Each structure stands twice: as C-alpha cells, then as structure tokens.
Short mmCIF file of C-alpha atoms in Angstrom, two decimals:
data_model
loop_
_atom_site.label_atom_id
_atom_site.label_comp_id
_atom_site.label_asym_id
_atom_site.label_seq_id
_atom_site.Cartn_x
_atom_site.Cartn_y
_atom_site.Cartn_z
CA UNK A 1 -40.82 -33.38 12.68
CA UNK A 2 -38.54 -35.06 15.39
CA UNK A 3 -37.46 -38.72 14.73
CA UNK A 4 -39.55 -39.77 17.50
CA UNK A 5 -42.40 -39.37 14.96
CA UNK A 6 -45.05 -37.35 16.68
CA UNK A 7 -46.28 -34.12 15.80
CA UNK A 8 -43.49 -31.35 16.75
CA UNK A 9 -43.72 -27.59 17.86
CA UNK A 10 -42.31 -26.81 14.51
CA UNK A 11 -44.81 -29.16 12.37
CA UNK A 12 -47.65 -27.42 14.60
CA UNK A 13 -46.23 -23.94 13.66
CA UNK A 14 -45.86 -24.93 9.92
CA UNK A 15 -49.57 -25.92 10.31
CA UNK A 16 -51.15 -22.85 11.74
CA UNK A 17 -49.38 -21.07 8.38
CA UNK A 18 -45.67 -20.29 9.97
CA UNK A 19 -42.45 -20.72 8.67
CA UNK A 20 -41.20 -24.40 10.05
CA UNK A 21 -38.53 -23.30 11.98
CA UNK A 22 -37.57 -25.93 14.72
CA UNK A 23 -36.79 -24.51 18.18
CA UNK A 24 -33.91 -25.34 20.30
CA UNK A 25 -33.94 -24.15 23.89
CA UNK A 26 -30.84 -23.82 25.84
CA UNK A 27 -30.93 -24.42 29.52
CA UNK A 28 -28.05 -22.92 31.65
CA UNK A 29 -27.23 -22.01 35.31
CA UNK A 30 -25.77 -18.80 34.11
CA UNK A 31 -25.44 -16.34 31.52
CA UNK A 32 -21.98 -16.11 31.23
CA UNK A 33 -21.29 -19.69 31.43
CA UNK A 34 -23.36 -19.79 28.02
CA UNK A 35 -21.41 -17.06 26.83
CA UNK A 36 -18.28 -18.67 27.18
CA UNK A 37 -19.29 -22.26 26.81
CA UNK A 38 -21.92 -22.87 24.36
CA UNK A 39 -21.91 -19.66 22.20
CA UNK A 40 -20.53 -20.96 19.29
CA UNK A 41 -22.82 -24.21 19.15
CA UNK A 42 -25.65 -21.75 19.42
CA UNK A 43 -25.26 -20.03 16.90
CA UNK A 44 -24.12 -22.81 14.18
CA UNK A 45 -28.06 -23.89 15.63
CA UNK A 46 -28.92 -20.62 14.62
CA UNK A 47 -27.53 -20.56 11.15
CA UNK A 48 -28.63 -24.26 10.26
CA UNK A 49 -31.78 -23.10 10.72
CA UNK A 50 -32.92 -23.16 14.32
CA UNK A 51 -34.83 -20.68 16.35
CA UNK A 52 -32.30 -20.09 19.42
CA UNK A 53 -34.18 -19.63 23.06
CA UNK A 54 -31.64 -19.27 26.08
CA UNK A 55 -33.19 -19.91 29.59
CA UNK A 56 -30.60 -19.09 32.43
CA UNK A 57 -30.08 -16.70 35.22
CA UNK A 58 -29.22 -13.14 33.82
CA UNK A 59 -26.38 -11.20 35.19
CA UNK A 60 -23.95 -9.67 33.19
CA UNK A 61 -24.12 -11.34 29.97
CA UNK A 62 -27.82 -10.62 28.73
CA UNK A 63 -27.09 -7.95 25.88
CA UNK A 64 -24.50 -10.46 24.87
CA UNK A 65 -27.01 -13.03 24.28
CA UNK A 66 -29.95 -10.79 23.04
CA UNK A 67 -27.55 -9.42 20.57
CA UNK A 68 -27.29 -12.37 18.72
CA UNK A 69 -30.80 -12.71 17.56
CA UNK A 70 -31.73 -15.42 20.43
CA UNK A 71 -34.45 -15.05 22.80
CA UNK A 72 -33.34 -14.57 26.63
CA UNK A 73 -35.40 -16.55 29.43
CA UNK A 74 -34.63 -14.78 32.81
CA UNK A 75 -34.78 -17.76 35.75
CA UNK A 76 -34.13 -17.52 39.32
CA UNK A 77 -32.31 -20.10 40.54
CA UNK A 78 -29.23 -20.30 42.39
CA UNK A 79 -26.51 -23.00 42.01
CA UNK A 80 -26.15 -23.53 45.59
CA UNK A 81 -29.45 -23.99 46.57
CA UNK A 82 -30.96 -27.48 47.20
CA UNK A 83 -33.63 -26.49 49.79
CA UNK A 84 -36.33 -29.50 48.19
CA UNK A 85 -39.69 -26.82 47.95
CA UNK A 86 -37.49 -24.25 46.64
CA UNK A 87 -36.37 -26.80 43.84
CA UNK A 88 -39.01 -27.89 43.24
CA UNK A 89 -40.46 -24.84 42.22
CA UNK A 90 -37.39 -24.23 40.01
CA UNK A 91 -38.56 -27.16 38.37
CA UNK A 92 -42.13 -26.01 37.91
CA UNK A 93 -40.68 -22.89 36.33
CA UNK A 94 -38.85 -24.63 33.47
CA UNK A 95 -41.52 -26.93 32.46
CA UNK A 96 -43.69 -23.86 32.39
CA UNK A 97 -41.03 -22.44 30.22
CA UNK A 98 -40.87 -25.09 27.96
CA UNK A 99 -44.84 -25.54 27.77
CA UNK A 100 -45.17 -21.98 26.68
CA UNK A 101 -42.38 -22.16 24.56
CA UNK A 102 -42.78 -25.50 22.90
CA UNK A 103 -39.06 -26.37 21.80
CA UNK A 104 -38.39 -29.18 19.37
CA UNK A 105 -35.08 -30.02 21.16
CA UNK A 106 -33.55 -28.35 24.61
CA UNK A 107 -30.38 -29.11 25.50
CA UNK A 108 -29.14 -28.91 28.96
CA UNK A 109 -25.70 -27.72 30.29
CA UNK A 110 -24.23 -29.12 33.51
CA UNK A 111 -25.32 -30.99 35.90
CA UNK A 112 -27.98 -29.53 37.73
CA UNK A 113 -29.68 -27.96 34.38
CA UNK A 114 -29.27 -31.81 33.49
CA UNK A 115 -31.29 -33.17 36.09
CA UNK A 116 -33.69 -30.66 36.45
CA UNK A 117 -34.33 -29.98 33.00
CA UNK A 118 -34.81 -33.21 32.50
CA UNK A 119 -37.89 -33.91 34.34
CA UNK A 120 -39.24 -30.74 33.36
CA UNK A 121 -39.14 -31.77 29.52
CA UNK A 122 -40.90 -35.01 30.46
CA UNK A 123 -43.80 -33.09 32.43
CA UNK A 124 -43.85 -30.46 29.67
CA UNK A 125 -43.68 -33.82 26.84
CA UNK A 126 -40.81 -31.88 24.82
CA UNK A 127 -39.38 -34.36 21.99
CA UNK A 128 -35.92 -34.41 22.59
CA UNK A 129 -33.27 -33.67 24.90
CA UNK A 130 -29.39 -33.18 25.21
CA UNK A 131 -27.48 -33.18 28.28
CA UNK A 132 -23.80 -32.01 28.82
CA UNK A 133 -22.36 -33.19 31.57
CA UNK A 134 -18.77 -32.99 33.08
CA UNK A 135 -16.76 -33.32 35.84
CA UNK A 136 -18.77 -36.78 37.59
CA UNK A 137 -16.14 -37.72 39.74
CA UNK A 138 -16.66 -36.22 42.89
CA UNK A 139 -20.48 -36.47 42.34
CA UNK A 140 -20.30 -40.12 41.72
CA UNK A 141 -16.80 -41.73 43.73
CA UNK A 142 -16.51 -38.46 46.62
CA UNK A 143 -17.17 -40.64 50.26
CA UNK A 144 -18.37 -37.77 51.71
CA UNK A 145 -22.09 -38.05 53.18
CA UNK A 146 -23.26 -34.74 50.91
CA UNK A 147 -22.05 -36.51 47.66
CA UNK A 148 -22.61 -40.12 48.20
CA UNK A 149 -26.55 -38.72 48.76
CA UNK A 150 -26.58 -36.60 45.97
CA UNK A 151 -24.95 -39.24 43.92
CA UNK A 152 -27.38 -42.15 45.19
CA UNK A 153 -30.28 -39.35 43.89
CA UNK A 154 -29.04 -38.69 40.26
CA UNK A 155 -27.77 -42.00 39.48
CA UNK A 156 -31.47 -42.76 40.06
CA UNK A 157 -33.14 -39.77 38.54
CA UNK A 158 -30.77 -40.26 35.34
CA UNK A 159 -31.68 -44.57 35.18
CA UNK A 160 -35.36 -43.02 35.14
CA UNK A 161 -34.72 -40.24 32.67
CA UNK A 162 -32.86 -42.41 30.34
CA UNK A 163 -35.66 -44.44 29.38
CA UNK A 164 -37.00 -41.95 27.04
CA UNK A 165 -35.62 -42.63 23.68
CA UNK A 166 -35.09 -39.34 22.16
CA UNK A 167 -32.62 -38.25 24.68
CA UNK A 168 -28.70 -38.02 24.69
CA UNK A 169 -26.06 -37.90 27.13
CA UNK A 170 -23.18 -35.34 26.12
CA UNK A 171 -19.34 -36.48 28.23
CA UNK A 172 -16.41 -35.06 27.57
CA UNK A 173 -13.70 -37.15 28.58
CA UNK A 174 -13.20 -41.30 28.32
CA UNK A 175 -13.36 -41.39 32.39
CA UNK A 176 -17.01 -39.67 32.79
CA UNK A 177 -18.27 -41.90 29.99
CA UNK A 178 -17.26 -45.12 31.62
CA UNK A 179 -18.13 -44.58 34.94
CA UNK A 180 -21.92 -43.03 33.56
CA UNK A 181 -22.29 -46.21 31.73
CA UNK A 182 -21.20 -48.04 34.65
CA UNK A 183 -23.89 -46.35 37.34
CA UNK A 184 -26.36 -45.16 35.12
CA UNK A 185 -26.90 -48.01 32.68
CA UNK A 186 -28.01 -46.04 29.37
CA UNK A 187 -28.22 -47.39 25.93
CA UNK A 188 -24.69 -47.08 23.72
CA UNK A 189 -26.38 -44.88 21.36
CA UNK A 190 -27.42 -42.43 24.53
CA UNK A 191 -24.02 -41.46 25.29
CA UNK A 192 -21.77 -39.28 23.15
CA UNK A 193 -18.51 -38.41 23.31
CA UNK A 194 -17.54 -34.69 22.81
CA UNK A 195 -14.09 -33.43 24.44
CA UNK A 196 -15.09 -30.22 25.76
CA UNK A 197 -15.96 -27.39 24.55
CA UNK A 198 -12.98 -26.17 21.80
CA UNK A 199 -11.03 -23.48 21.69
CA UNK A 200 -11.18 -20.72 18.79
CA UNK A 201 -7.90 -21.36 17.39
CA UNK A 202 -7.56 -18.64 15.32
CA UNK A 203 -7.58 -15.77 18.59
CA UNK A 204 -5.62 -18.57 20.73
CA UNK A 205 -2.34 -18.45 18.81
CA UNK A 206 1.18 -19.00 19.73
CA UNK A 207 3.22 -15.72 20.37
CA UNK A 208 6.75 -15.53 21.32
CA UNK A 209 8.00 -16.95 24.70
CA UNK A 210 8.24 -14.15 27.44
CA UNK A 211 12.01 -13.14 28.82
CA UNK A 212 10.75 -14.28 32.33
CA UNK A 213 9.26 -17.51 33.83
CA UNK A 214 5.69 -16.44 34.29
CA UNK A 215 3.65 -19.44 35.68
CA UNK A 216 0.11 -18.74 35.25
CA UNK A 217 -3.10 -20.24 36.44
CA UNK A 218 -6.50 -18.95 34.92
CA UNK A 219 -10.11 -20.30 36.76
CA UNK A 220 -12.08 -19.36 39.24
CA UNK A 221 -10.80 -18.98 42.85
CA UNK A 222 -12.06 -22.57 44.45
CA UNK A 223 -10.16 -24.40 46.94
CA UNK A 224 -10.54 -27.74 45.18
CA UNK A 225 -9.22 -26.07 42.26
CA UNK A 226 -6.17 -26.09 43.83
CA UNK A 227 -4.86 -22.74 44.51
CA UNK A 228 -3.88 -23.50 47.41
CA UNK A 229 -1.36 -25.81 46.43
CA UNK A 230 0.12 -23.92 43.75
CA UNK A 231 0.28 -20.96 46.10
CA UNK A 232 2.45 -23.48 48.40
CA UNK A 233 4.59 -24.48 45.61
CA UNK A 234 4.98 -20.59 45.27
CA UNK A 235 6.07 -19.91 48.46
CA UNK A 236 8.53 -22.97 48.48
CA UNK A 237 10.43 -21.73 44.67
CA UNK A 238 10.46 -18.51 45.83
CA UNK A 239 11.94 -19.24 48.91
CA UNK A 240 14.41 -20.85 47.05
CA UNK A 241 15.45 -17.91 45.08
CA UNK A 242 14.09 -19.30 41.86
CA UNK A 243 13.46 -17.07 39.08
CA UNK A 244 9.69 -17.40 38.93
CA UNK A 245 6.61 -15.07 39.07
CA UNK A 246 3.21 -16.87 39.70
CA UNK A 247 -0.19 -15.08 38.07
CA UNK A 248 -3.54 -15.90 39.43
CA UNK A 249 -6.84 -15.37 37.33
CA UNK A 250 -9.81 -15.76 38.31
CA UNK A 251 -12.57 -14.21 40.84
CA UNK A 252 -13.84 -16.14 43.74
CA UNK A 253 -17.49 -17.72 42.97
CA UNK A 254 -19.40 -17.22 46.19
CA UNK A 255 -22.16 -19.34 45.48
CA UNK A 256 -19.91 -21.91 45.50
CA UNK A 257 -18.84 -23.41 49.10
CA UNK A 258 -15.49 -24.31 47.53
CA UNK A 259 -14.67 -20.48 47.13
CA UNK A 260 -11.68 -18.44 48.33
CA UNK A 261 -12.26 -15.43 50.13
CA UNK A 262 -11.22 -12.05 48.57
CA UNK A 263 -9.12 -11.19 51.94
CA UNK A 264 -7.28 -14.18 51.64
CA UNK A 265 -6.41 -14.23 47.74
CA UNK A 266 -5.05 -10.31 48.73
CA UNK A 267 -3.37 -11.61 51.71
CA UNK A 268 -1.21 -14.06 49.34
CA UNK A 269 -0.83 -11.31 46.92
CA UNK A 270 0.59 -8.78 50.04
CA UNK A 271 2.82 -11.65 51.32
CA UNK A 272 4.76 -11.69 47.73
CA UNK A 273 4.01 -15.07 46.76
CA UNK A 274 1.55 -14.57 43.71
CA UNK A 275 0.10 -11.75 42.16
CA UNK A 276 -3.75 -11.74 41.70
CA UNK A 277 -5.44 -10.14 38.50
CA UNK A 278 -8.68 -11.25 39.47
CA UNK A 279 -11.28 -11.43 36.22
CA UNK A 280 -9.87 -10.89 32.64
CA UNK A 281 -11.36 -10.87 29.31
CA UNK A 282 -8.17 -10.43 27.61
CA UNK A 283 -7.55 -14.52 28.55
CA UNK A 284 -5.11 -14.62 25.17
CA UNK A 285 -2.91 -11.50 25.77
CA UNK A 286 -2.27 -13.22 29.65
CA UNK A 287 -1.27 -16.30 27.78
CA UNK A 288 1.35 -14.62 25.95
CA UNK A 289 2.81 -12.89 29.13
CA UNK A 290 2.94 -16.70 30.78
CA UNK A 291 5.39 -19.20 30.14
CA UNK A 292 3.83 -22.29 32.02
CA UNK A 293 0.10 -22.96 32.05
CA UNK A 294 -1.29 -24.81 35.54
CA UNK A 295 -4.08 -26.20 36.75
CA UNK A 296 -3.58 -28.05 40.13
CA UNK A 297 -7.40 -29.14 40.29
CA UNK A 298 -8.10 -31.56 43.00
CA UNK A 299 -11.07 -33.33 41.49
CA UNK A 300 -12.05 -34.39 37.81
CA UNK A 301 -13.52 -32.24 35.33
CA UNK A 302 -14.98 -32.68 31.93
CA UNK A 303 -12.32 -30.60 29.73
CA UNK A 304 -10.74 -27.84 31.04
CA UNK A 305 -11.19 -24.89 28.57
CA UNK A 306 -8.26 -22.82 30.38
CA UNK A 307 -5.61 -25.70 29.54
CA UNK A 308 -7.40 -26.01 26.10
CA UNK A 309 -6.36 -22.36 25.28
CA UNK A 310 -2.99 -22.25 26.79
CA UNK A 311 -2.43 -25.03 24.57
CA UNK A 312 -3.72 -23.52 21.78
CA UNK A 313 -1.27 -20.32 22.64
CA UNK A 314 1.17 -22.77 22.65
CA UNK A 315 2.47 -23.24 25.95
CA UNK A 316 2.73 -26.64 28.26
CA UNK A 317 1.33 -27.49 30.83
CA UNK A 318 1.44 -28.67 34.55
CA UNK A 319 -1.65 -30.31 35.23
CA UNK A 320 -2.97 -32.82 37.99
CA UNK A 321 -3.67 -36.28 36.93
CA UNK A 322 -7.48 -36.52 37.18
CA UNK A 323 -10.16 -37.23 34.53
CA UNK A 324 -10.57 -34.19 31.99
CA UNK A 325 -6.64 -32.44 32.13
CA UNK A 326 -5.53 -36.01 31.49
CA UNK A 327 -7.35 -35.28 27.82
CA UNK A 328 -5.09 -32.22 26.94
CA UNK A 329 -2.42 -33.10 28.98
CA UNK A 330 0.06 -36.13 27.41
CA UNK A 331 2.52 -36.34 30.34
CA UNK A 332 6.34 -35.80 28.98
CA UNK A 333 4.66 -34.73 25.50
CA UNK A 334 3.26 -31.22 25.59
CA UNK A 335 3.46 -30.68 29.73
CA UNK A 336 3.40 -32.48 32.74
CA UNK A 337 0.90 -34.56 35.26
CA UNK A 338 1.55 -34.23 38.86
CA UNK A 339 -0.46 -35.97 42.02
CA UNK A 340 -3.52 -34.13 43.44
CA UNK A 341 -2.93 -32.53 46.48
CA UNK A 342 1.20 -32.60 46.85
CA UNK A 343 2.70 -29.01 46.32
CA UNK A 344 5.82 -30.88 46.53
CA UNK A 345 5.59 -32.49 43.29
CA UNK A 346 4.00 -28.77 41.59
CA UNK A 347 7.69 -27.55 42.78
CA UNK A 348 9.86 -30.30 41.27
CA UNK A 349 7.40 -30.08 37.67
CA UNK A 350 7.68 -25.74 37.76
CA UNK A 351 11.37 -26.27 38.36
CA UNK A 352 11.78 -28.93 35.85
CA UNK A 353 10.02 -26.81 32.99
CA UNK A 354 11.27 -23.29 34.12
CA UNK A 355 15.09 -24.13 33.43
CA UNK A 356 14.36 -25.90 30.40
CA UNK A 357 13.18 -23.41 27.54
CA UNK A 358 14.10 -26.11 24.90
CA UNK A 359 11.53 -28.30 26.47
CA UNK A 360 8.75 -25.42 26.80
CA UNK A 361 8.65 -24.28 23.31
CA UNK A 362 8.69 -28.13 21.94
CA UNK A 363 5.83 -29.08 24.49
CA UNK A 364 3.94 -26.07 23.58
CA UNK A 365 4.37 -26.55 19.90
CA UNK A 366 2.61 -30.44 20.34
CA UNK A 367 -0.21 -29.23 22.60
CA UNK A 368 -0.60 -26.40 19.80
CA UNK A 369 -0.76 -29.42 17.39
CA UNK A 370 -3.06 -31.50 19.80
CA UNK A 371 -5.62 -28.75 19.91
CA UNK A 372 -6.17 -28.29 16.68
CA UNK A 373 -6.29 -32.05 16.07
CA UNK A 374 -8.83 -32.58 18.48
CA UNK A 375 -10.16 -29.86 20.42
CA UNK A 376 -10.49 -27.11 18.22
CA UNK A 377 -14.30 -25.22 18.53
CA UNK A 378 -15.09 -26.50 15.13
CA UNK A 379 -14.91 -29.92 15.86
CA UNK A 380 -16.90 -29.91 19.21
CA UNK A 381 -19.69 -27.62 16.94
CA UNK A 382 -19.62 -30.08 13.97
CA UNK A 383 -20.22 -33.01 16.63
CA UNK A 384 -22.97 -31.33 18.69
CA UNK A 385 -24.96 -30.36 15.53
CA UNK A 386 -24.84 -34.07 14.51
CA UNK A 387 -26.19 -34.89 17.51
CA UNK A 388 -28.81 -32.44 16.92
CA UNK A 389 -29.40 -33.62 13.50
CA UNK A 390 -29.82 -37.31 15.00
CA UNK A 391 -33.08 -35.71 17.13
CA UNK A 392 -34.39 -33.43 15.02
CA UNK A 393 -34.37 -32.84 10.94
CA UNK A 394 -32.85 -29.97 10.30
CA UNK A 395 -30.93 -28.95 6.92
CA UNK A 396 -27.34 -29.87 6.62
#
C-alpha cells in the first residue's frame, strides 16, 4: 500500500492471490541513457523487492536491460520532436502503458519523460511519482524565444503537477534546486537533493600518471558542450609548441540540434589539432591514458558523470563555471573553473596544469577523495531508495 492510503496495484495483486510485489516503472528517452544512468538504482529496486518495468525507446541497449530480469517497454518517441498532435499521442501511449501496467511508483528521468510522464500518471491515477531533473538553466534563464516558451510551458505544467502529494522532484545540484523552488513553487518536502548519478568507484580508480600531457574530453559531440572552444584552445597550445595532445570522446547526437557534424569533428582531427575516438566503452582505460579531464560546457547541467569519473580515476579537472561542474569541481582544490565561452582562459588553465605535475597528482588525489565522499554510486542509490521508501512501503 502507498502512503497516499488508497488501494495500490500491489495490494490489488496480493488480493486476487499474488505475491505483493510493488511495481516501479522507469520512464526514459533512451535505452542507453538508462543503462548508463539509472542501472544501478534499478536494480537495488529490484533486490529490495520491486518488480522493475523500463519504458524507453529501444536501440542498442535492450538485451542489456532484459538481461537483468526487468521488463522492457518499447516507445516511439523522439527527443527532438515537439510537433503538439504528435506529443500528444506520445502522451496517450504512456498513460496506456501505465494503465495496463498498473505501477505502484514510476519514476521519470529528464526532462521531457518528466513532463510528459507526469500527466500521463495523473490520467492513468498511478500513486506516486519521481522526477529527475537536471540541467534547468537554459530551459528556465536562456532569452531565446524557443526557451523562454518552453520554459513559460513547464514552469506551468510542473505548478499544476506539483499539487499532487505523492510526488517528488529529484535535482542534482544546489543551483537547479533554487531556481525550481523559485519558478515552480513546490512544497520543501517535494524537492530532493541527489548530486548526480555516482560513479562506481571501485572500476574508476586512480592509475599512474601518463609520460605525456594528454588532455581529454569525454561527452557527446554538442556545440554547447563546448568543443568548439576546447578545439580553439587546441589550436592556440599547439601553435605554441606546447607539449600537449587533446582526445575527443564522444559521437555526435543527431537528434539533437546542438550536434557536430561527423565531417567537421574529422576535419579537426585531419588538421592536427585533436584526435577523435568517437564512442568508447572502455571510459576508465581512456582515463588512465589522460592527464587533464575537461569539460568546457556552455550551459548548466545537473552533475556531470564524465567529470565524476575522471575524478574518481583521479585526475583534475578544467571545467566551466556553470551549475552542475561547479559540484565536482572546487576551483584551486582538485582542478580548475574557467568562463563559458573564452578559449583564451581554457589555454592559460591547460597550460597552468600541464607544467605542473605536482599540482595534477595532488588535485587528482582530492577529487579522488571528493568522490567518494559524496558522489560515489552508493550514496546516490541509498538516497533514491529512501525516496522510494518515503512513497511506497517496501522492506528495508
């Protein structure tokens, strides 16, 4: 039974002669954002007892998911769409998924899942909902036309969805919190705190710094992540004769407008100012080749999990100063916070750190330390399953 009182899916199971197993119901854009996001959670749901459903859009990553023991949802949206009928019927779809699968709790991953989710669990009447949301800056503060709209519409949607009491709102960084509770006005015991979403620190380990200055960015290939800058900076050290090699990893995301074309991330590579691995799964072993860890991202995010693991392999970082990387990143303590947008001051932070080994291997050893202090994939499971446990009973 949820806290809310009424009769749950997994009372009405327990009822028609069933085991009373509640149901959790993960909804996610894609299946290998799950994978690398919210695996862990899922299956500490799993093991305290849950019965794990995963609704997203199936790629790559299916077999993954099947394989351990939860129940794959196949859904057909698209991130970039926002044609209104064609949403609209992606809305229609989940709260027919969650009307014929009757989960005791769903809990919905980024923003758009958030919204959309949302409204579908109020049509469908499921008890209780989580929402993880990150990265509201440009959403919420951006002055262009396309995201002071779409900010004016969630800001209302969430006001509206927030007035359901069995529902909580997942941030991951002190600047998202305060500016949700600013706009969106929910109750203090709505909003939860969770920084990110950890970092296995037993494969993320500190290895030996490498004989050259390797400076290393791992994400995907978005122009507001910065590339562009750091490729600048590149081309500016290098012109310089500075002793540096530059790693990009990462594939472009074509659904996503911000994404760099394959020509031009080849054209960079041709010219000799970076070299481009594209996707890797081996994210630790590239950590180990790298010396610096960067992550010139124009716009706020919740937690970056590619700084959270460089950290955790013990190496410092260069980092803009925007909401999320100011969370792992303590400037002059275990890396270093530049301006968005000014390759200049990239240059001046790579030099700065790539003549001073002393200073690498101390500010690699505290973000090492910060990690497990704070970010480590234990402590963001331990606090999501008491938020769980705060919606629905479920054994401790």
């Amino acid at each position: 039974m949820t806290s809310t009182g009424r009769t749950s899916s997994a009372s009405t199971r327990a009822m028609a002669g069933e085991r009373p197993r509640p149901r959790i119901l993960y909804l996610v854009t894609e299946d290998w954002y799950f994978c690398s996001h919210r695996l862990p959670v899922a299956r500490a749901a799993r093991d305290a007892g849950f019965e794990v459903v995963v609704a997203t859009r199936v790629q790559d990553h299916g077999t993954q998911i099947t394989d351990e023991g939860f129940r794959l949802v196949p859904l057909r949206w698209q991130r970039r769409s926002l044609h209104p009928w064609r949403e609209l019927r992606v809305v229609a779809e989940v709260a027919g998924v969650y009307r014929h699968e009757k989960p005791d709790l769903v809990h919905h991953v980024a923003l758009k899942p958030a919204v959309y989710g949302s409204v579908a669990a109020r049509l469908a009447r499921v008890p209780a909902a989580v929402n993880t949301v990150a990265g509201l800056g440009y959403v919420f503060t951006s002055r262009q036309w396309k995201a002071r709209i779409l900010g004016g519409i969630l800001k209302a949607a969430f006001r509206s969805l927030l007035k359901r009491p069995n529902v909580r709102i997942i941030l991951q960084n002190p600047d998202d919190r305060d500016l949700f509770a600013a706009l969106c006005k929910p109750r203090p015991e709505q909003m939860v705190l969770i920084r990110g979403s950890g970092v296995d620190v037993e494969h993320f380990v500190p290895r030996p710094q490498p004989d050259d200055v390797v400076v290393t960015m791992v994400s995907r290939m978005l122009w507001n992540k910065g590339v562009g800058d750091l490729v600048e900076a590149a081309k500016r050290l290098r012109g310089a004769g500075e002793p540096v090699r530059f790693l990009l990893v990462g594939s472009p995301d074509p659904e996503n407008p911000a994404s760099i074309p394959e020509s031009q991330l080849t054209a960079w590579q041709e010219a000799g100012h970076v070299e481009w691995l594209g996707h890797r799964t081996d994210v630790a072993d590239i950590w180990a080749r790298s010396a610096i860890a960067v992550l010139p991202t124009t716009y706020g995010e919740g937690v970056p999990k590619c700084l959270l693991e460089a950290a955790a392999c013990g190496r410092p970082i260069i980092a803009t100063d925007t909401a999320g990387c100011r969370e792992i990143v303590r400037d002059g303590e275990n890396g270093l916070l530049v301006p968005t947008g000014d390759p200049g001051a990239l240059v001046d932070a790579i030099r700065r750190l790539s003549r001073d080994p002393a200073m690498r291997a101390d500010m690699g050893a505290k973000g090492r330390e910060l990690v497990i202090g704070h970010f480590s994939e234990d402590t963001v499971v331990r606090q999501t399953m008491d938020v769980y446990r705060s919606l629905v009973e479920i054994e401790r």
